[in-house]
CSV table of C-alpha atoms in Angstrom, one decimal:
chain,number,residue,atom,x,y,z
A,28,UNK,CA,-129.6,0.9,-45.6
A,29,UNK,CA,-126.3,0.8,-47.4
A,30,UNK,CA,-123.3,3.0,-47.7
A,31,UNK,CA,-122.4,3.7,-51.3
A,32,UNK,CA,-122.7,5.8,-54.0
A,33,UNK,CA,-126.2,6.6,-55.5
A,34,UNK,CA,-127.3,5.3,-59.2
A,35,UNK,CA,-128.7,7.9,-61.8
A,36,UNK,CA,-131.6,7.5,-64.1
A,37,UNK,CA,-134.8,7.3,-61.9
A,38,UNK,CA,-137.8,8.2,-63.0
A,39,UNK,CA,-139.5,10.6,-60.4
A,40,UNK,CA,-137.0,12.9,-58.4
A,41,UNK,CA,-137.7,15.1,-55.5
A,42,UNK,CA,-136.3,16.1,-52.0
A,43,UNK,CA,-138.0,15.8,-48.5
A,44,UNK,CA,-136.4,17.2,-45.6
A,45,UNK,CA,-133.1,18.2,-47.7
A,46,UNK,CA,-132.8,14.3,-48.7
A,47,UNK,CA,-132.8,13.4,-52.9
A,48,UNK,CA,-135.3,10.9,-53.4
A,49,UNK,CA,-135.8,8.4,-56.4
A,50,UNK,CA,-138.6,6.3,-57.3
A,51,UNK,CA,-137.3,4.5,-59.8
A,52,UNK,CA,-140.2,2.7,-62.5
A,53,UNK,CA,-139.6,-1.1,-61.1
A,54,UNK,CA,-141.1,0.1,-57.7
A,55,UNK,CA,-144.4,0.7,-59.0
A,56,UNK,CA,-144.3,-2.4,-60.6
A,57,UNK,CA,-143.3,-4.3,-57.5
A,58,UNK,CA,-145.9,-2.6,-55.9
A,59,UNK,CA,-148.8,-3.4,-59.0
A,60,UNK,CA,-147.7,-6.9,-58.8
A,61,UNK,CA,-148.2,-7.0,-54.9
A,62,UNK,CA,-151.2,-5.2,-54.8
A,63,UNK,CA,-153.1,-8.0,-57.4
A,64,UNK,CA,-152.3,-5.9,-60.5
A,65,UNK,CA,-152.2,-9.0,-62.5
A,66,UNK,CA,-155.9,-10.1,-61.6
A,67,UNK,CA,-157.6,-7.3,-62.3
A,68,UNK,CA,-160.9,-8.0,-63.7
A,69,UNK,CA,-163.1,-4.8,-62.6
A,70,UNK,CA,-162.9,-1.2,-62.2
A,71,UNK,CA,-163.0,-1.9,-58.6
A,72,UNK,CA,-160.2,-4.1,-58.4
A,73,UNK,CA,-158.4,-1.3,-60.6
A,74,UNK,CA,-158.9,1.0,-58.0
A,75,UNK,CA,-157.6,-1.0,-55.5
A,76,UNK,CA,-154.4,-1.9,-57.1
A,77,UNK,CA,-153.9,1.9,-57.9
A,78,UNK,CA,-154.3,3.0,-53.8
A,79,UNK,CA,-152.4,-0.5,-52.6
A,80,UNK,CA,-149.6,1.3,-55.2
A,81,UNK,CA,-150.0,5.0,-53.7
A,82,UNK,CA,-150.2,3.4,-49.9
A,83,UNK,CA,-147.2,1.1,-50.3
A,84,UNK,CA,-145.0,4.1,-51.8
A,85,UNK,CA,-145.6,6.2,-48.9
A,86,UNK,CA,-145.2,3.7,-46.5
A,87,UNK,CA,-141.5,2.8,-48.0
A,88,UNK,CA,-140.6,6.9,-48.5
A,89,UNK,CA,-141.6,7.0,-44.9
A,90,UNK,CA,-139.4,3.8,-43.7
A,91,UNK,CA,-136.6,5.0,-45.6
A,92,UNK,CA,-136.9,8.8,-44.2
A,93,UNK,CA,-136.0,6.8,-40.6
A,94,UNK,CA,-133.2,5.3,-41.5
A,95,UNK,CA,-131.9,8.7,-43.5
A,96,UNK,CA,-133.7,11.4,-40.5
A,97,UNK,CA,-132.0,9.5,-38.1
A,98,UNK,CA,-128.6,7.8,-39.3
A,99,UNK,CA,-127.8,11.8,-40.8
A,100,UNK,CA,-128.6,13.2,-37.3
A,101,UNK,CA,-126.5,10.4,-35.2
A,102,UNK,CA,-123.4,10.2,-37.6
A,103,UNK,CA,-123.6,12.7,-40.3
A,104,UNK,CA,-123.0,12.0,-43.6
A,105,UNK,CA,-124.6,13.1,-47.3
A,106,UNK,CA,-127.9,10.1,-48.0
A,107,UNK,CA,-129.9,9.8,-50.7
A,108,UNK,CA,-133.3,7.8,-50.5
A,109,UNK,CA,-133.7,4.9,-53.6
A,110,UNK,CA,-137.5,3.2,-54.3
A,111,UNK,CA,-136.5,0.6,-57.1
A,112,UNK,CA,-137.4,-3.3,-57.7
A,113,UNK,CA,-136.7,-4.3,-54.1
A,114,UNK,CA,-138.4,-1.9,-52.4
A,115,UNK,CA,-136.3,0.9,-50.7
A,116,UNK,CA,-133.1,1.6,-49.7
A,117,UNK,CA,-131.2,4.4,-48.0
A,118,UNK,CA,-127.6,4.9,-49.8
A,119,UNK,CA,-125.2,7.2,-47.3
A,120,UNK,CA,-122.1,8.1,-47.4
A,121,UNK,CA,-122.2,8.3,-43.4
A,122,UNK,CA,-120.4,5.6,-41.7
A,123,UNK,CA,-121.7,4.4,-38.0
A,124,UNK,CA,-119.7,5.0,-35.1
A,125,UNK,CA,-120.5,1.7,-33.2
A,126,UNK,CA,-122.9,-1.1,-33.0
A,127,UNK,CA,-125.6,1.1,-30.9
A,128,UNK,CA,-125.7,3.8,-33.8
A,129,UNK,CA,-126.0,1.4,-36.3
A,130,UNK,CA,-128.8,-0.7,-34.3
A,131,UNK,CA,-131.2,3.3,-33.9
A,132,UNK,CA,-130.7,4.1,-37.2
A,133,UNK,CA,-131.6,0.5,-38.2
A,134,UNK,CA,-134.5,1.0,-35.5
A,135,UNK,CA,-135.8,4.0,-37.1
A,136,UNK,CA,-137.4,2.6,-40.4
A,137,UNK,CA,-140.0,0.5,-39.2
A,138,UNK,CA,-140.6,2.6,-36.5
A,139,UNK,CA,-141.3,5.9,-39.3
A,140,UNK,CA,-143.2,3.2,-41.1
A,141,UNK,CA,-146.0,3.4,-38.6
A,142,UNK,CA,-146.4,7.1,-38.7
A,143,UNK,CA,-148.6,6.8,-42.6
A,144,UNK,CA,-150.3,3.7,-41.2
A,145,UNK,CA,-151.1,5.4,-37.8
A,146,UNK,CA,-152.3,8.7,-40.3
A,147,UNK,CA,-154.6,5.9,-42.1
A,148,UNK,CA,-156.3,5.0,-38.5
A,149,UNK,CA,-157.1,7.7,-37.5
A,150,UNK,CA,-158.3,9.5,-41.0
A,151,UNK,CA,-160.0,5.7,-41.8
A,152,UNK,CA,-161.6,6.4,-37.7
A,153,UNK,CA,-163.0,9.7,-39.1
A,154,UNK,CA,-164.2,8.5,-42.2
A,155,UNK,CA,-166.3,5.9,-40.4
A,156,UNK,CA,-167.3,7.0,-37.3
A,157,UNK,CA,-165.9,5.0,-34.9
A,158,UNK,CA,-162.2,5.3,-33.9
A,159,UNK,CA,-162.2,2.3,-31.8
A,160,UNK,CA,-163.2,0.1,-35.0
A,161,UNK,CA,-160.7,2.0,-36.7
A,162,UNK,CA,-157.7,0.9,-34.8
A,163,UNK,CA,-158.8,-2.6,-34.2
A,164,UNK,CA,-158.8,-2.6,-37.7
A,165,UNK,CA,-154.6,-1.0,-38.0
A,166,UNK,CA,-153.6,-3.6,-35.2
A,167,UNK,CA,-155.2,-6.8,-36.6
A,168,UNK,CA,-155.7,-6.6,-40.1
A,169,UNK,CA,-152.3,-7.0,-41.3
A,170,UNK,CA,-152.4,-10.6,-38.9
A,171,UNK,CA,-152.3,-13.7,-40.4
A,172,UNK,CA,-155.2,-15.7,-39.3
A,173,UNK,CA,-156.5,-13.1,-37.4
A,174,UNK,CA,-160.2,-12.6,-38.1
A,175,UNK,CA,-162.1,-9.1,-37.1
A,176,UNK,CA,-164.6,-8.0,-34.9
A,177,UNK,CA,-167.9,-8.7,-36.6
A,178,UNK,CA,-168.5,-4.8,-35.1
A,179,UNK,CA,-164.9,-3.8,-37.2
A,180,UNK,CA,-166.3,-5.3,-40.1
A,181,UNK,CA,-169.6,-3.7,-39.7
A,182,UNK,CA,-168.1,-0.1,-39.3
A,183,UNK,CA,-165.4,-0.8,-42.3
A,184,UNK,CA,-168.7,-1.8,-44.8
A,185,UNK,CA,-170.0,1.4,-44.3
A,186,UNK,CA,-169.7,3.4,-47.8
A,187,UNK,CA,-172.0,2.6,-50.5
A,188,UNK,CA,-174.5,5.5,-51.2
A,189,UNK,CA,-171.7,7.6,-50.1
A,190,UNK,CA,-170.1,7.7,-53.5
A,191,UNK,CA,-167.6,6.8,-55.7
A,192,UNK,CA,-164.8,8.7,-54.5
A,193,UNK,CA,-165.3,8.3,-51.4
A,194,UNK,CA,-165.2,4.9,-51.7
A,195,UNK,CA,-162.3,5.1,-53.2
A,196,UNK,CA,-160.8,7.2,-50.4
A,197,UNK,CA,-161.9,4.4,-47.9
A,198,UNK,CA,-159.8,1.9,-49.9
A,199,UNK,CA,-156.5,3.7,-49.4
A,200,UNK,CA,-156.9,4.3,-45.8
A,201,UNK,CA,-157.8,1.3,-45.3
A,202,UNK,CA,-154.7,0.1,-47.2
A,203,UNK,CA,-152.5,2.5,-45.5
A,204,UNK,CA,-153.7,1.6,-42.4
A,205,UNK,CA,-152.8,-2.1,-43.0
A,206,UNK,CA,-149.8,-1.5,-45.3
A,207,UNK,CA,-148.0,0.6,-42.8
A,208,UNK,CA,-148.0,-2.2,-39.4
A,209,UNK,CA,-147.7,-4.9,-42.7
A,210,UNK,CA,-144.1,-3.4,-43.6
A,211,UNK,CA,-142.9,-2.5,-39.9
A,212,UNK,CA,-143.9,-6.1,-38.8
A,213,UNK,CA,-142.4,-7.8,-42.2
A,214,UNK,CA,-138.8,-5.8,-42.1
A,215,UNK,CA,-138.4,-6.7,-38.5
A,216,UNK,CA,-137.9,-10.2,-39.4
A,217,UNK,CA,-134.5,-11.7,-38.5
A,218,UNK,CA,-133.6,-12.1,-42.2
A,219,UNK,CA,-131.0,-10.4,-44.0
A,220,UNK,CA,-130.5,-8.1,-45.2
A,221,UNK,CA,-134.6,-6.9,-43.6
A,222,UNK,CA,-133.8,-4.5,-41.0
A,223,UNK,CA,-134.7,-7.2,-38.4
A,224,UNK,CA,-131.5,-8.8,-39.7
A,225,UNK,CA,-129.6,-6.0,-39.5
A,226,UNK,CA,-130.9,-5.5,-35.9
A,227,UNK,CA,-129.8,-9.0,-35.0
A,228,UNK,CA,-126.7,-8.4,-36.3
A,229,UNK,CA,-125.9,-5.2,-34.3
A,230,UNK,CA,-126.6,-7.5,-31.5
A,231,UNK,CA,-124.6,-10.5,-31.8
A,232,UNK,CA,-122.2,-9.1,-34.6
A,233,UNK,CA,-122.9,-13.0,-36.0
A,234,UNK,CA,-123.4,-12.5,-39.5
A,235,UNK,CA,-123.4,-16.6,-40.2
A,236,UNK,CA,-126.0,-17.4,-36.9
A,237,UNK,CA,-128.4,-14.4,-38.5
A,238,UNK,CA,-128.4,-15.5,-42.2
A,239,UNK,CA,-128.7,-19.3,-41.0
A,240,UNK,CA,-132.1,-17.9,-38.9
A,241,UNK,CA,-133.0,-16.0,-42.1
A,242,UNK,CA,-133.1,-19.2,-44.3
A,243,UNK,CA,-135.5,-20.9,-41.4
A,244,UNK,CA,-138.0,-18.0,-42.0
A,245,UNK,CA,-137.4,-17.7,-45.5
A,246,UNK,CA,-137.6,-21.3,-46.9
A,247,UNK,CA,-141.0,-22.1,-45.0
A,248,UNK,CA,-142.4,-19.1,-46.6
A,249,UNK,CA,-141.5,-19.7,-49.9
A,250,UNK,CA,-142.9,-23.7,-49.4
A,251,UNK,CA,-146.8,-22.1,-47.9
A,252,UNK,CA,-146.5,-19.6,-50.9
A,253,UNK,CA,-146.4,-21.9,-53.6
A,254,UNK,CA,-149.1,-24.0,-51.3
A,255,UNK,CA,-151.3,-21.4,-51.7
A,256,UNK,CA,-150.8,-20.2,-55.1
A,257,UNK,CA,-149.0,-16.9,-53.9
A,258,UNK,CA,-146.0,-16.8,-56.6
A,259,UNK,CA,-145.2,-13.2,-56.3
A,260,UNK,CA,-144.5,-13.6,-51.6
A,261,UNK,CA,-142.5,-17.0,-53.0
A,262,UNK,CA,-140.1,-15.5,-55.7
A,263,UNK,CA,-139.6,-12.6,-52.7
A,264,UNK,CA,-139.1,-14.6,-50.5
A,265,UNK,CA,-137.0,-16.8,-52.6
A,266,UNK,CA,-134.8,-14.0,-53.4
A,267,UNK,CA,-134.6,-12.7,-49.8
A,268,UNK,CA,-133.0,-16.7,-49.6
A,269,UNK,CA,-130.6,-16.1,-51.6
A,270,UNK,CA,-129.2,-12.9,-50.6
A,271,UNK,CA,-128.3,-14.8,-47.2
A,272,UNK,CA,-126.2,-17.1,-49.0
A,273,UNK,CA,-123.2,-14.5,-48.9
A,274,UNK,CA,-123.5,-14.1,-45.4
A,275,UNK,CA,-122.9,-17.6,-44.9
A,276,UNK,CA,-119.0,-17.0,-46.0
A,277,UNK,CA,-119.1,-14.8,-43.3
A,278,UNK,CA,-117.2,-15.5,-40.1
């Protein structure tokens, strides 16, 4: 979140709770990149990018409502919610009051971001039966290195002469499910300007000690990415390097 003045020209414009909203046309690309939009070989796979697109845009809206809900009921202020090429932001004109106001409003958007992943449990726990398997599923998918149940992975293959659409439906639980603890886990990371950075910073009002933490996340990340072939995650988190070199200046 960042006090300012909004941009015009977005591309879809609505209001939720009293709060103008833009999703502007480099977020759904952003979100088709991340979601394997540029290996799409099937119908299937089409499908998938198209509800990892719809998932990941209500997961942000719903990050971004926390930081607006909450920074508009502790300090005031007129805010206006932005979906663009870096995923979301939360302009206000509202100012904190001190660190602790600055650190709940921080709070907030990873904390909203579980409310459309926790929806996607319990719908995705419905869908299949079995609640348990569905929330096994929302706490340990979005792990690295974590492998499910072989009983998760039994109840989440479940489908097939169902039909089509409701295959289809499974997917975007699923990815709601997973894209919802995914962000919340991902923004709390002690990199600027994530929200975990931010958090840090309310802290230990260190800008310098934060960003230097930042670049010990980021620069590992990038290295495994390009390991692995992931060259969207290591431009990110490239760029997410980069933006803590500023902060460096910073005494």
């Amino acid at each position: 979140m960042r006090s300012g003045k909004a941009e015009k020209g977005w591309d879809v414009e609505f209001s939720l709770f009293g709060i103008p909203v833009q999703i502007r046309p480099a977020c759904w690309v952003l979100l088709a990149l991340l979601g394997g939009g540029l290996s799409v070989d099937s119908a299937d796979a089409l499908v998938t990018v198209a509800a990892f697109i719809l998932a990941g845009v209500l997961c942000l809206l719903a990050h971004e409502l926390g930081h607006a809900l909450v920074g508009r009921g502790l300090y005031g202020g007129y805010a206006v919610i932005i979906l663009g090429a870096t995923g979301g932001e939360t302009v206000s004109t509202g100012t904190p009051n001190s660190r602790l106001q600055e650190f709940l409003m921080v709070l907030a958007g990873p904390l909203f971001t579980l409310l459309p992943g926790l929806l996607g449990a319990l719908v995705l726990g419905l869908l299949i039966s079995n609640m348990g398997a569905a929330f096994l599923f929302f706490l340990l998918e979005p792990l690295p290195g974590v492998e499910l149940p072989d009983f998760v992975q039994e109840a989440l293959s479940m489908g097939g002469s169902a039909g089509w659409l409701f295959n289809c439906f499974l997917v975007f639980v699923r990815l709601l499910s997973c894209i919802g603890v995914w962000v919340c886990l991902f923004n709390l990371l002690p990199i600027m300007p994530l929200d975990g950075g931010r958090l840090a910073v309310a802290l230990t009002d260190n800008h310098r000690a934060v960003s230097l933490l930042g670049l010990v996340f980021c620069i590992p990340a990038v290295v495994w990415s390009l390991a692995r072939g992931l060259w969207c995650n290591a431009l990110f988190m490239g760029y997410l390097a980069y933006l803590n070199l500023p902060y460096l200046r910073r005494s």
